mmCIF file of C-alpha atoms in Angstrom:
data_model
loop_
_atom_site.group_PDB
_atom_site.id
_atom_site.type_symbol
_atom_site.label_atom_id
_atom_site.label_comp_id
_atom_site.label_asym_id
_atom_site.label_seq_id
_atom_site.Cartn_x
_atom_site.Cartn_y
_atom_site.Cartn_z
ATOM 1 C CA MET A 1 346.969 -19.529 17.469
ATOM 2 C CA ASN A 2 350.099 -20.948 17.704
ATOM 3 C CA SER A 3 351.953 -21.760 14.124
ATOM 4 C CA ARG A 4 350.599 -24.545 14.220
ATOM 5 C CA SER A 5 346.846 -23.931 13.839
ATOM 6 C CA ARG A 6 348.218 -20.829 11.403
ATOM 7 C CA PRO A 7 349.864 -22.231 9.102
ATOM 8 C CA ASP A 8 351.404 -20.501 5.676
ATOM 9 C CA GLN A 9 350.106 -22.588 3.199
ATOM 10 C CA VAL A 10 347.930 -25.898 2.558
ATOM 11 C CA VAL A 11 348.987 -28.426 0.321
ATOM 12 C CA LEU A 12 346.040 -30.138 -1.691
ATOM 13 C CA GLU A 13 347.332 -33.533 -2.933
ATOM 14 C CA THR A 14 344.903 -34.143 -5.837
ATOM 15 C CA SER A 15 344.564 -36.558 -8.517
ATOM 16 C CA MET A 16 345.961 -33.972 -11.384
ATOM 17 C CA GLY A 17 349.003 -32.951 -8.735
ATOM 18 C CA LYS A 18 349.853 -31.403 -5.517
ATOM 19 C CA MET A 19 348.597 -27.378 -5.249
ATOM 20 C CA ASN A 20 350.320 -24.737 -2.258
ATOM 21 C CA VAL A 21 347.813 -22.225 -0.997
ATOM 22 C CA GLU A 22 349.423 -19.332 0.059
ATOM 23 C CA LEU A 23 346.224 -17.813 3.139
ATOM 24 C CA TYR A 24 345.411 -14.130 3.940
ATOM 25 C CA TRP A 25 345.644 -14.266 7.691
ATOM 26 C CA ASN A 26 345.256 -10.511 7.775
ATOM 27 C CA GLN A 27 343.061 -10.311 5.634
ATOM 28 C CA ALA A 28 340.588 -13.335 6.639
ATOM 29 C CA PRO A 29 341.144 -15.327 9.424
ATOM 30 C CA LYS A 30 338.047 -16.365 10.372
ATOM 31 C CA THR A 31 337.674 -17.684 7.228
ATOM 32 C CA CYS A 32 341.782 -18.988 7.041
ATOM 33 C CA HIS A 33 341.496 -20.800 10.553
ATOM 34 C CA ASN A 34 337.997 -22.432 8.810
ATOM 35 C CA PHE A 35 340.367 -23.691 5.846
ATOM 36 C CA ALA A 36 343.057 -25.231 7.369
ATOM 37 C CA GLU A 37 341.592 -26.455 10.331
ATOM 38 C CA LEU A 38 338.809 -28.914 8.010
ATOM 39 C CA ALA A 39 342.179 -29.347 5.896
ATOM 40 C CA ARG A 40 344.381 -30.043 9.018
ATOM 41 C CA THR A 41 341.442 -33.134 10.047
ATOM 42 C CA GLY A 42 341.059 -34.423 6.771
ATOM 43 C CA TYR A 43 337.918 -33.266 6.217
ATOM 44 C CA TYR A 44 338.790 -32.868 2.306
ATOM 45 C CA ASN A 45 340.241 -35.670 1.858
ATOM 46 C CA SER A 46 338.788 -37.505 -0.925
ATOM 47 C CA CYS A 47 336.253 -34.321 -1.826
ATOM 48 C CA LYS A 48 335.971 -34.135 -5.214
ATOM 49 C CA PHE A 49 336.212 -30.905 -7.584
ATOM 50 C CA HIS A 50 332.532 -31.248 -8.565
ATOM 51 C CA ARG A 51 332.086 -28.114 -10.626
ATOM 52 C CA VAL A 52 334.713 -26.664 -13.272
ATOM 53 C CA ILE A 53 333.752 -23.496 -15.428
ATOM 54 C CA LYS A 54 336.181 -23.245 -17.748
ATOM 55 C CA GLU A 55 338.340 -20.141 -18.307
ATOM 56 C CA PHE A 56 336.846 -19.456 -15.117
ATOM 57 C CA MET A 57 337.305 -21.460 -11.990
ATOM 58 C CA ILE A 58 337.582 -24.621 -10.422
ATOM 59 C CA GLN A 59 334.676 -25.356 -7.154
ATOM 60 C CA GLY A 60 335.645 -28.594 -4.693
ATOM 61 C CA GLY A 61 335.340 -28.499 -0.586
ATOM 62 C CA ASP A 62 331.738 -30.018 -0.871
ATOM 63 C CA PRO A 63 332.151 -34.200 0.749
ATOM 64 C CA THR A 64 328.802 -34.737 -0.598
ATOM 65 C CA SER A 65 330.138 -33.966 -4.343
ATOM 66 C CA THR A 66 326.325 -32.121 -5.382
ATOM 67 C CA GLY A 67 327.540 -28.203 -4.158
ATOM 68 C CA ARG A 68 324.680 -28.110 -1.805
ATOM 69 C CA GLY A 69 326.838 -29.460 0.849
ATOM 70 C CA GLY A 70 329.466 -28.852 3.259
ATOM 71 C CA THR A 71 329.791 -27.112 6.675
ATOM 72 C CA SER A 72 331.867 -24.962 8.108
ATOM 73 C CA ILE A 73 334.640 -25.458 11.432
ATOM 74 C CA TYR A 74 331.686 -23.430 13.565
ATOM 75 C CA GLY A 75 329.141 -25.695 13.160
ATOM 76 C CA GLY A 76 326.940 -24.077 9.875
ATOM 77 C CA TYR A 77 327.804 -20.920 7.799
ATOM 78 C CA PHE A 78 329.976 -18.425 8.831
ATOM 79 C CA GLU A 79 329.962 -14.465 7.967
ATOM 80 C CA ASP A 80 332.121 -12.719 4.684
ATOM 81 C CA GLU A 81 335.548 -11.095 5.840
ATOM 82 C CA ILE A 82 335.168 -8.993 2.188
ATOM 83 C CA SER A 83 338.785 -6.890 2.579
ATOM 84 C CA SER A 84 339.097 -4.237 -0.117
ATOM 85 C CA GLU A 85 342.810 -5.147 -0.137
ATOM 86 C CA LEU A 86 342.306 -8.251 -1.961
ATOM 87 C CA LYS A 87 340.604 -8.489 -5.999
ATOM 88 C CA HIS A 88 339.821 -11.802 -7.874
ATOM 89 C CA THR A 89 342.687 -10.279 -10.590
ATOM 90 C CA GLY A 90 343.828 -12.904 -12.253
ATOM 91 C CA ALA A 91 344.281 -17.407 -12.081
ATOM 92 C CA GLY A 92 344.837 -19.021 -8.612
ATOM 93 C CA ILE A 93 342.609 -16.422 -6.298
ATOM 94 C CA VAL A 94 341.780 -18.725 -3.617
ATOM 95 C CA SER A 95 337.743 -17.236 -2.664
ATOM 96 C CA MET A 96 334.947 -18.791 -0.838
ATOM 97 C CA ALA A 97 331.645 -20.489 -2.887
ATOM 98 C CA ASN A 98 328.933 -19.198 -1.117
ATOM 99 C CA SER A 99 325.105 -18.961 -1.867
ATOM 100 C CA GLY A 100 324.901 -15.250 -0.367
ATOM 101 C CA ALA A 101 325.983 -13.263 1.901
ATOM 102 C CA ASP A 102 327.479 -14.702 5.185
ATOM 103 C CA THR A 103 326.674 -18.186 3.648
ATOM 104 C CA ASN A 104 330.135 -20.180 3.779
ATOM 105 C CA GLY A 105 330.705 -23.195 4.971
ATOM 106 C CA SER A 106 333.591 -25.505 3.378
ATOM 107 C CA GLN A 107 333.385 -24.663 0.221
ATOM 108 C CA PHE A 108 335.644 -22.628 -2.252
ATOM 109 C CA PHE A 109 336.809 -22.019 -5.581
ATOM 110 C CA ILE A 110 340.021 -21.237 -7.288
ATOM 111 C CA THR A 111 339.507 -18.700 -10.299
ATOM 112 C CA LEU A 112 341.624 -19.532 -13.702
ATOM 113 C CA ALA A 113 341.084 -15.637 -14.549
ATOM 114 C CA PRO A 114 339.898 -12.445 -13.450
ATOM 115 C CA THR A 115 336.528 -12.226 -12.163
ATOM 116 C CA GLN A 116 336.514 -8.891 -10.686
ATOM 117 C CA TRP A 117 332.771 -9.179 -10.696
ATOM 118 C CA LEU A 118 332.945 -11.376 -8.168
ATOM 119 C CA ASP A 119 335.071 -9.145 -6.036
ATOM 120 C CA GLY A 120 332.987 -7.770 -2.283
ATOM 121 C CA LYS A 121 330.472 -10.899 -2.692
ATOM 122 C CA HIS A 122 333.382 -14.058 -1.578
ATOM 123 C CA THR A 123 336.014 -13.655 0.658
ATOM 124 C CA ILE A 124 339.004 -13.974 -0.630
ATOM 125 C CA PHE A 125 341.204 -15.982 1.663
ATOM 126 C CA GLY A 126 344.425 -16.633 -0.531
ATOM 127 C CA ARG A 127 346.070 -17.682 -3.597
ATOM 128 C CA VAL A 128 348.052 -20.743 -5.168
ATOM 129 C CA CYS A 129 351.285 -20.155 -4.781
ATOM 130 C CA GLY A 130 353.613 -23.409 -6.067
ATOM 131 C CA GLY A 131 350.791 -26.010 -8.753
ATOM 132 C CA ILE A 132 349.289 -23.193 -10.658
ATOM 133 C CA GLY A 133 349.518 -25.544 -13.560
ATOM 134 C CA VAL A 134 347.688 -28.448 -12.148
ATOM 135 C CA VAL A 135 344.994 -25.198 -11.469
ATOM 136 C CA GLU A 136 345.155 -24.745 -15.535
ATOM 137 C CA LYS A 137 345.246 -28.380 -16.319
ATOM 138 C CA MET A 138 342.036 -28.706 -14.003
ATOM 139 C CA GLY A 139 340.556 -25.708 -16.262
ATOM 140 C CA MET A 140 340.530 -27.961 -19.156
ATOM 141 C CA ILE A 141 339.065 -30.650 -18.198
ATOM 142 C CA GLU A 142 335.709 -32.443 -20.372
ATOM 143 C CA THR A 143 332.182 -31.529 -18.331
ATOM 144 C CA ASP A 144 328.786 -32.125 -19.028
ATOM 145 C CA SER A 145 326.421 -29.998 -19.502
ATOM 146 C CA SER A 146 326.080 -29.005 -15.516
ATOM 147 C CA ASP A 147 329.834 -28.118 -15.523
ATOM 148 C CA ARG A 148 330.896 -30.898 -13.397
ATOM 149 C CA PRO A 149 333.891 -33.026 -14.763
ATOM 150 C CA VAL A 150 333.280 -35.931 -16.707
ATOM 151 C CA GLU A 151 335.836 -37.801 -14.507
ATOM 152 C CA ASP A 152 336.957 -37.148 -11.154
ATOM 153 C CA VAL A 153 339.393 -35.493 -10.061
ATOM 154 C CA ARG A 154 339.801 -35.211 -6.200
ATOM 155 C CA ILE A 155 341.626 -34.103 -3.156
ATOM 156 C CA LEU A 156 343.430 -36.900 -2.261
ATOM 157 C CA ARG A 157 345.262 -35.426 0.302
ATOM 158 C CA ALA A 158 345.060 -32.006 2.623
ATOM 159 C CA TYR A 159 347.187 -30.634 4.908
ATOM 160 C CA HIS A 160 348.809 -28.057 6.339
ATOM 161 C CA ALA A 161 352.789 -26.931 4.812
ATOM 162 C CA GLN A 162 356.267 -27.474 6.865
#
C-alpha cells in the first residue's frame, strides 16, 4: 500500500468541530484500511453520532443512524485485530463497535474515559490526536433515554489528513 492508501491520520469534520484520528497501522492494518477507505470514499459523510453515553463513549459510523447498520469495505463483517499492546486507557481511544467477536463493519466509538473492561473485546485502531476538546463536548450533549443525542451531531466530512 502506498502512503495515500495508508494515511497517518483521518480527519473527521463534525457539526461540533474537527478531530484528527491517528491510525495504528502496525497493530490493526485491516481495520485501519477499512476506516481510511470508508473515509476516503465519503461513506462516513453525513453519518450521525447516534449513541452518546456520558463518561463512557461516543459512537458513530452507521449510515442508517440506528446502531444496526453499516458494512465494511470487505463486503460484510471482518475479524478482530486485538493487540495486547493497546488498551482503552482514557479519553480519545478509537475502537470498532461490534456485536460480538469478529463482527466489525463500519461503526466505531471514541472513549470518553478509561474503559478497561473493553480490552480484548474491541479492536483499537487509533486515537484522537487533535480535537480532543470536540470529543469532550460531544460527550456532554443532551441525550434521550436510549442514549441518542436530542440534537443531531454529524460527521460532515471525513478525509485523509495531508
